[in-house]
mmCIF file of C-alpha atoms in Angstrom:
data_model
loop_
_atom_site.group_PDB
_atom_site.id
_atom_site.type_symbol
_atom_site.label_atom_id
_atom_site.label_comp_id
_atom_site.label_asym_id
_atom_site.label_seq_id
_atom_site.Cartn_x
_atom_site.Cartn_y
_atom_site.Cartn_z
ATOM 1 C CA MET W 28 -14.303 -29.902 4.945
ATOM 2 C CA THR W 29 -15.663 -28.667 8.059
ATOM 3 C CA PRO W 30 -16.346 -25.061 7.747
ATOM 4 C CA PRO W 31 -15.072 -22.756 10.318
ATOM 5 C CA PRO W 32 -17.125 -21.891 13.230
ATOM 6 C CA PRO W 33 -18.982 -18.375 13.384
ATOM 7 C CA THR W 34 -17.215 -15.307 15.026
ATOM 8 C CA THR W 35 -18.953 -14.034 17.619
ATOM 9 C CA THR W 36 -19.015 -10.240 17.342
ATOM 10 C CA TYR W 37 -19.307 -8.375 20.765
ATOM 11 C CA THR W 38 -20.953 -4.840 20.817
ATOM 12 C CA SER W 39 -20.970 -2.206 23.195
ATOM 13 C CA ILE W 40 -24.290 -0.020 24.350
ATOM 14 C CA PRO W 41 -23.865 3.308 23.152
ATOM 15 C CA LEU W 42 -24.398 5.619 26.030
ATOM 16 C CA PRO W 43 -25.408 9.204 26.273
ATOM 17 C CA THR W 44 -23.112 12.028 26.346
ATOM 18 C CA GLY W 45 -23.677 13.034 29.621
ATOM 19 C CA ASP W 46 -23.429 9.191 31.151
ATOM 20 C CA VAL W 47 -20.056 9.014 29.212
ATOM 21 C CA ILE W 48 -18.486 12.475 30.935
ATOM 22 C CA SER W 49 -19.970 11.271 34.439
ATOM 23 C CA ARG W 50 -18.271 8.200 34.076
ATOM 24 C CA SER W 51 -15.091 9.842 32.920
ATOM 25 C CA ILE W 52 -15.641 12.066 36.125
ATOM 26 C CA HIS W 53 -15.876 8.875 38.430
ATOM 27 C CA ASN W 54 -12.787 7.872 36.929
ATOM 28 C CA LEU W 55 -10.875 10.672 37.447
ATOM 29 C CA THR W 56 -12.003 11.570 40.996
ATOM 30 C CA SER W 57 -10.982 7.903 41.843
ATOM 31 C CA ALA W 58 -7.762 8.262 40.675
ATOM 32 C CA ILE W 59 -7.230 11.703 42.523
ATOM 33 C CA SER W 60 -8.240 9.953 45.582
ATOM 34 C CA ARG W 61 -5.503 6.951 45.320
ATOM 35 C CA HIS W 62 -3.145 9.782 46.184
ATOM 36 C CA ARG W 63 -0.643 9.122 49.407
ATOM 37 C CA PRO W 64 -1.297 11.478 52.549
ATOM 38 C CA TRP W 65 0.743 14.512 52.267
ATOM 39 C CA SER W 66 2.111 14.081 55.275
ATOM 40 C CA GLU W 67 3.996 10.810 54.248
ATOM 41 C CA LEU W 68 4.990 12.732 51.186
ATOM 42 C CA VAL W 69 6.914 15.451 53.324
ATOM 43 C CA PHE W 70 7.104 14.473 56.961
ATOM 44 C CA SER W 71 7.738 11.037 57.614
ATOM 45 C CA GLY W 72 10.576 8.719 56.079
ATOM 46 C CA ASP W 73 14.276 9.147 56.071
ATOM 47 C CA PHE W 74 16.164 11.608 53.456
ATOM 48 C CA SER W 75 19.357 10.587 52.428
ATOM 49 C CA LEU W 76 21.696 10.670 49.421
ATOM 50 C CA PRO W 77 21.799 7.234 47.757
ATOM 51 C CA GLU W 78 24.703 5.363 48.023
ATOM 52 C CA SER W 79 25.109 4.579 44.369
ATOM 53 C CA PHE W 80 23.452 5.180 40.972
ATOM 54 C CA SER W 81 22.187 1.707 40.780
ATOM 55 C CA SER W 82 20.435 2.598 44.581
ATOM 56 C CA LEU W 83 19.718 5.980 42.849
ATOM 57 C CA LEU W 84 17.523 4.608 39.980
ATOM 58 C CA LEU W 85 15.600 2.181 41.964
ATOM 59 C CA ARG W 86 15.082 4.596 44.828
ATOM 60 C CA SER W 87 13.775 7.163 42.088
ATOM 61 C CA LYS W 88 11.532 4.524 40.279
ATOM 62 C CA THR W 89 10.341 3.179 43.829
ATOM 63 C CA ASN W 90 8.923 6.747 44.875
ATOM 64 C CA PHE W 91 7.457 7.799 41.336
ATOM 65 C CA ASN W 92 5.190 4.727 41.775
ATOM 66 C CA TYR W 93 4.386 4.888 45.101
ATOM 67 C CA PHE W 94 3.776 8.949 45.035
ATOM 68 C CA PHE W 95 2.630 9.294 41.307
ATOM 69 C CA VAL W 96 -0.671 10.681 41.921
ATOM 70 C CA ASN W 97 0.675 13.483 44.393
ATOM 71 C CA TYR W 98 4.052 14.287 42.043
ATOM 72 C CA THR W 99 1.096 14.972 39.446
ATOM 73 C CA ILE W 100 -0.744 17.083 41.644
ATOM 74 C CA VAL W 101 2.554 18.808 42.418
ATOM 75 C CA VAL W 102 3.467 19.400 38.640
ATOM 76 C CA ALA W 103 -0.365 20.594 37.899
ATOM 77 C CA THR W 104 0.016 23.206 40.873
ATOM 78 C CA CYS W 105 3.043 24.567 39.328
ATOM 79 C CA ALA W 106 1.646 24.865 36.442
ATOM 80 C CA ALA W 107 -1.265 26.554 37.244
ATOM 81 C CA PHE W 108 0.768 29.130 39.644
ATOM 82 C CA ALA W 109 3.124 30.106 36.671
ATOM 83 C CA LEU W 110 0.037 30.627 34.474
ATOM 84 C CA ILE W 111 -2.110 32.650 36.986
ATOM 85 C CA THR W 112 1.049 34.712 37.729
ATOM 86 C CA ALA W 113 1.564 35.527 34.165
ATOM 87 C CA ASN W 114 -2.296 35.533 32.464
ATOM 88 C CA PRO W 115 -5.251 34.521 34.785
ATOM 89 C CA VAL W 116 -7.100 34.024 31.273
ATOM 90 C CA ALA W 117 -4.240 31.852 30.427
ATOM 91 C CA LEU W 118 -4.915 29.452 33.569
ATOM 92 C CA ILE W 119 -8.675 29.182 32.351
ATOM 93 C CA VAL W 120 -7.973 28.449 28.730
ATOM 94 C CA VAL W 121 -5.379 26.169 29.547
ATOM 95 C CA GLY W 122 -7.174 24.307 32.476
ATOM 96 C CA VAL W 123 -10.571 23.756 30.158
ATOM 97 C CA ILE W 124 -8.162 22.332 27.465
ATOM 98 C CA ILE W 125 -6.390 20.070 30.437
ATOM 99 C CA VAL W 126 -10.032 19.309 31.569
ATOM 100 C CA LEU W 127 -11.379 17.968 28.062
ATOM 101 C CA TRP W 128 -8.064 15.695 28.008
ATOM 102 C CA LEU W 129 -8.904 14.025 30.942
ATOM 103 C CA LEU W 130 -12.522 13.358 30.693
ATOM 104 C CA PHE W 131 -12.589 12.717 26.734
ATOM 105 C CA HIS W 132 -9.256 10.743 26.501
ATOM 106 C CA PHE W 133 -7.495 9.206 29.431
ATOM 107 C CA PHE W 134 -10.555 8.716 31.711
ATOM 108 C CA ARG W 135 -12.728 7.749 28.831
ATOM 109 C CA GLU W 136 -13.865 4.175 28.736
ATOM 110 C CA ASP W 137 -17.102 4.321 26.291
ATOM 111 C CA PRO W 138 -17.511 5.730 22.879
ATOM 112 C CA LEU W 139 -18.435 8.859 22.378
ATOM 113 C CA ILE W 140 -21.853 9.715 20.584
ATOM 114 C CA LEU W 141 -22.384 12.966 18.890
ATOM 115 C CA TRP W 142 -25.835 13.681 17.605
ATOM 116 C CA SER W 143 -26.456 9.777 17.050
ATOM 117 C CA PHE W 144 -22.619 9.353 15.093
ATOM 118 C CA GLN W 145 -19.772 7.663 17.359
ATOM 119 C CA VAL W 146 -16.655 9.890 17.030
ATOM 120 C CA GLY W 147 -13.472 7.733 16.884
ATOM 121 C CA ASP W 148 -10.625 7.711 19.212
ATOM 122 C CA ARG W 149 -8.539 9.277 16.471
ATOM 123 C CA THR W 150 -10.950 12.029 15.961
ATOM 124 C CA VAL W 151 -11.145 13.129 19.385
ATOM 125 C CA VAL W 152 -7.258 13.191 19.717
ATOM 126 C CA LEU W 153 -6.803 15.154 16.736
ATOM 127 C CA PHE W 154 -9.423 17.897 18.150
ATOM 128 C CA LEU W 155 -7.815 17.864 21.496
ATOM 129 C CA VAL W 156 -4.370 18.638 19.937
ATOM 130 C CA LEU W 157 -5.677 21.509 17.702
ATOM 131 C CA ALA W 158 -7.565 22.549 20.803
ATOM 132 C CA SER W 159 -4.454 22.392 22.851
ATOM 133 C CA VAL W 160 -2.242 24.422 20.122
ATOM 134 C CA TRP W 161 -4.667 26.878 19.738
ATOM 135 C CA ALA W 162 -4.972 27.641 23.175
ATOM 136 C CA VAL W 163 -1.008 28.013 23.771
ATOM 137 C CA TRP W 164 -1.292 30.537 20.604
ATOM 138 C CA PHE W 165 -3.996 32.384 22.085
ATOM 139 C CA THR W 166 -2.730 32.500 25.590
ATOM 140 C CA SER W 167 1.012 33.204 24.655
ATOM 141 C CA SER W 168 1.789 31.003 27.628
ATOM 142 C CA ALA W 169 3.881 28.302 26.054
ATOM 143 C CA VAL W 170 6.917 29.670 28.039
ATOM 144 C CA ASN W 171 5.042 30.123 31.753
ATOM 145 C CA LEU W 172 3.559 26.663 31.004
ATOM 146 C CA ALA W 173 6.934 25.277 30.285
ATOM 147 C CA VAL W 174 8.540 26.849 33.443
ATOM 148 C CA GLY W 175 5.946 25.673 35.973
ATOM 149 C CA VAL W 176 5.982 21.960 34.471
ATOM 150 C CA GLY W 177 9.446 22.155 34.458
ATOM 151 C CA VAL W 178 9.603 23.615 38.195
ATOM 152 C CA GLY W 179 7.324 21.014 39.346
ATOM 153 C CA LEU W 180 9.136 18.023 37.904
ATOM 154 C CA LEU W 181 12.470 19.089 39.199
ATOM 155 C CA LEU W 182 10.917 19.356 42.628
ATOM 156 C CA CYS W 183 9.772 15.486 42.203
ATOM 157 C CA ILE W 184 12.848 14.500 41.236
ATOM 158 C CA ILE W 185 14.837 15.611 43.778
ATOM 159 C CA HIS W 186 11.858 14.656 46.509
ATOM 160 C CA SER W 187 12.164 10.898 44.706
ATOM 161 C CA VAL W 188 15.974 10.764 44.955
ATOM 162 C CA LEU W 189 16.251 12.092 48.158
ATOM 163 C CA ARG W 190 13.350 10.429 50.289
ATOM 164 C CA ASN W 191 14.423 6.942 51.423
ATOM 165 C CA SER W 192 12.130 4.376 50.265
ATOM 166 C CA ASP W 193 13.184 1.167 52.119
ATOM 167 C CA GLU W 194 9.791 1.268 54.305
ATOM 168 C CA LEU W 195 7.117 1.728 51.391
ATOM 169 C CA PHE W 196 4.741 -0.668 50.676
ATOM 170 C CA LEU W 197 2.416 -0.977 47.491
ATOM 171 C CA GLU W 198 -0.556 -3.532 46.759
ATOM 172 C CA GLU W 199 0.743 -6.070 44.458
ATOM 173 C CA ASP W 200 -1.108 -4.941 41.114
ATOM 174 C CA ASP W 201 0.420 -1.737 41.447
ATOM 175 C CA ALA W 202 3.801 -3.340 42.388
ATOM 176 C CA VAL W 203 3.365 -5.651 39.212
ATOM 177 C CA ASN W 204 2.612 -2.538 37.300
ATOM 178 C CA GLY W 205 5.443 -0.578 37.998
ATOM 179 C CA GLY W 206 7.640 -3.559 37.549
ATOM 180 C CA LEU W 207 9.118 -4.095 40.854
ATOM 181 C CA ILE W 208 7.995 -7.621 41.022
ATOM 182 C CA GLY W 209 7.442 -10.138 38.739
ATOM 183 C CA PRO W 210 4.159 -11.598 37.610
ATOM 184 C CA ASN W 211 4.955 -15.109 39.112
ATOM 185 C CA LEU W 212 5.009 -13.832 42.903
ATOM 186 C CA ARG W 213 1.606 -12.393 42.336
ATOM 187 C CA GLU W 214 -0.348 -15.929 41.827
ATOM 188 C CA GLY W 215 -2.270 -17.291 44.696
ATOM 189 C CA THR W 216 -1.549 -14.590 47.136
ATOM 190 C CA ASN W 217 -3.451 -11.399 48.422
ATOM 191 C CA LEU W 218 -0.733 -10.220 50.379
ATOM 192 C CA LEU W 219 0.912 -6.777 50.195
ATOM 193 C CA TYR W 220 4.585 -6.769 48.811
ATOM 194 C CA PRO W 221 7.360 -4.359 49.848
ATOM 195 C CA PHE W 222 7.902 -1.557 47.177
ATOM 196 C CA PHE W 223 11.424 -2.044 47.539
ATOM 197 C CA PHE W 224 13.547 -5.254 46.681
ATOM 198 C CA THR W 225 17.687 -5.422 47.205
#
């Protein structure tokens, strides 16, 4: 019997915590830089009611994929405004927690090393969840935060429903990820696909 071939093990080179944070900040700023021009969000394009429920769903999906970064900034701004009007300390504390989530979970690509020990992803998430619960309890900001996020989401939903998305275009990778075109259409092409399909 022929023995099975040896298994190759790939390991990543641990980076100092400072370098991990720097790369997370780079990823975060790169994501924010992908926002659409605000003039395109507000002043360009036609605003009208969708003709049917199916067109409403397609229009909302198109706009949410196209303006996703802008919508995220709008929701974050509404939440920040709700917190600062209630308690400026709450804005600082909750803002720090959100930054920790962004840097150590959502935009972190490398393992986190603390005092020569690698911290697992579950441990990081557990710490962030506990810190979030403590921040909301300490600042008593649950209601204000929920109102701010709710208002921001409502504004984004109204915009996504009313803005005509016929003329929107998106790079093919984003269109595939958004489920608006099939992966078979992307093979052998480098074109921009329309972000709306009839």
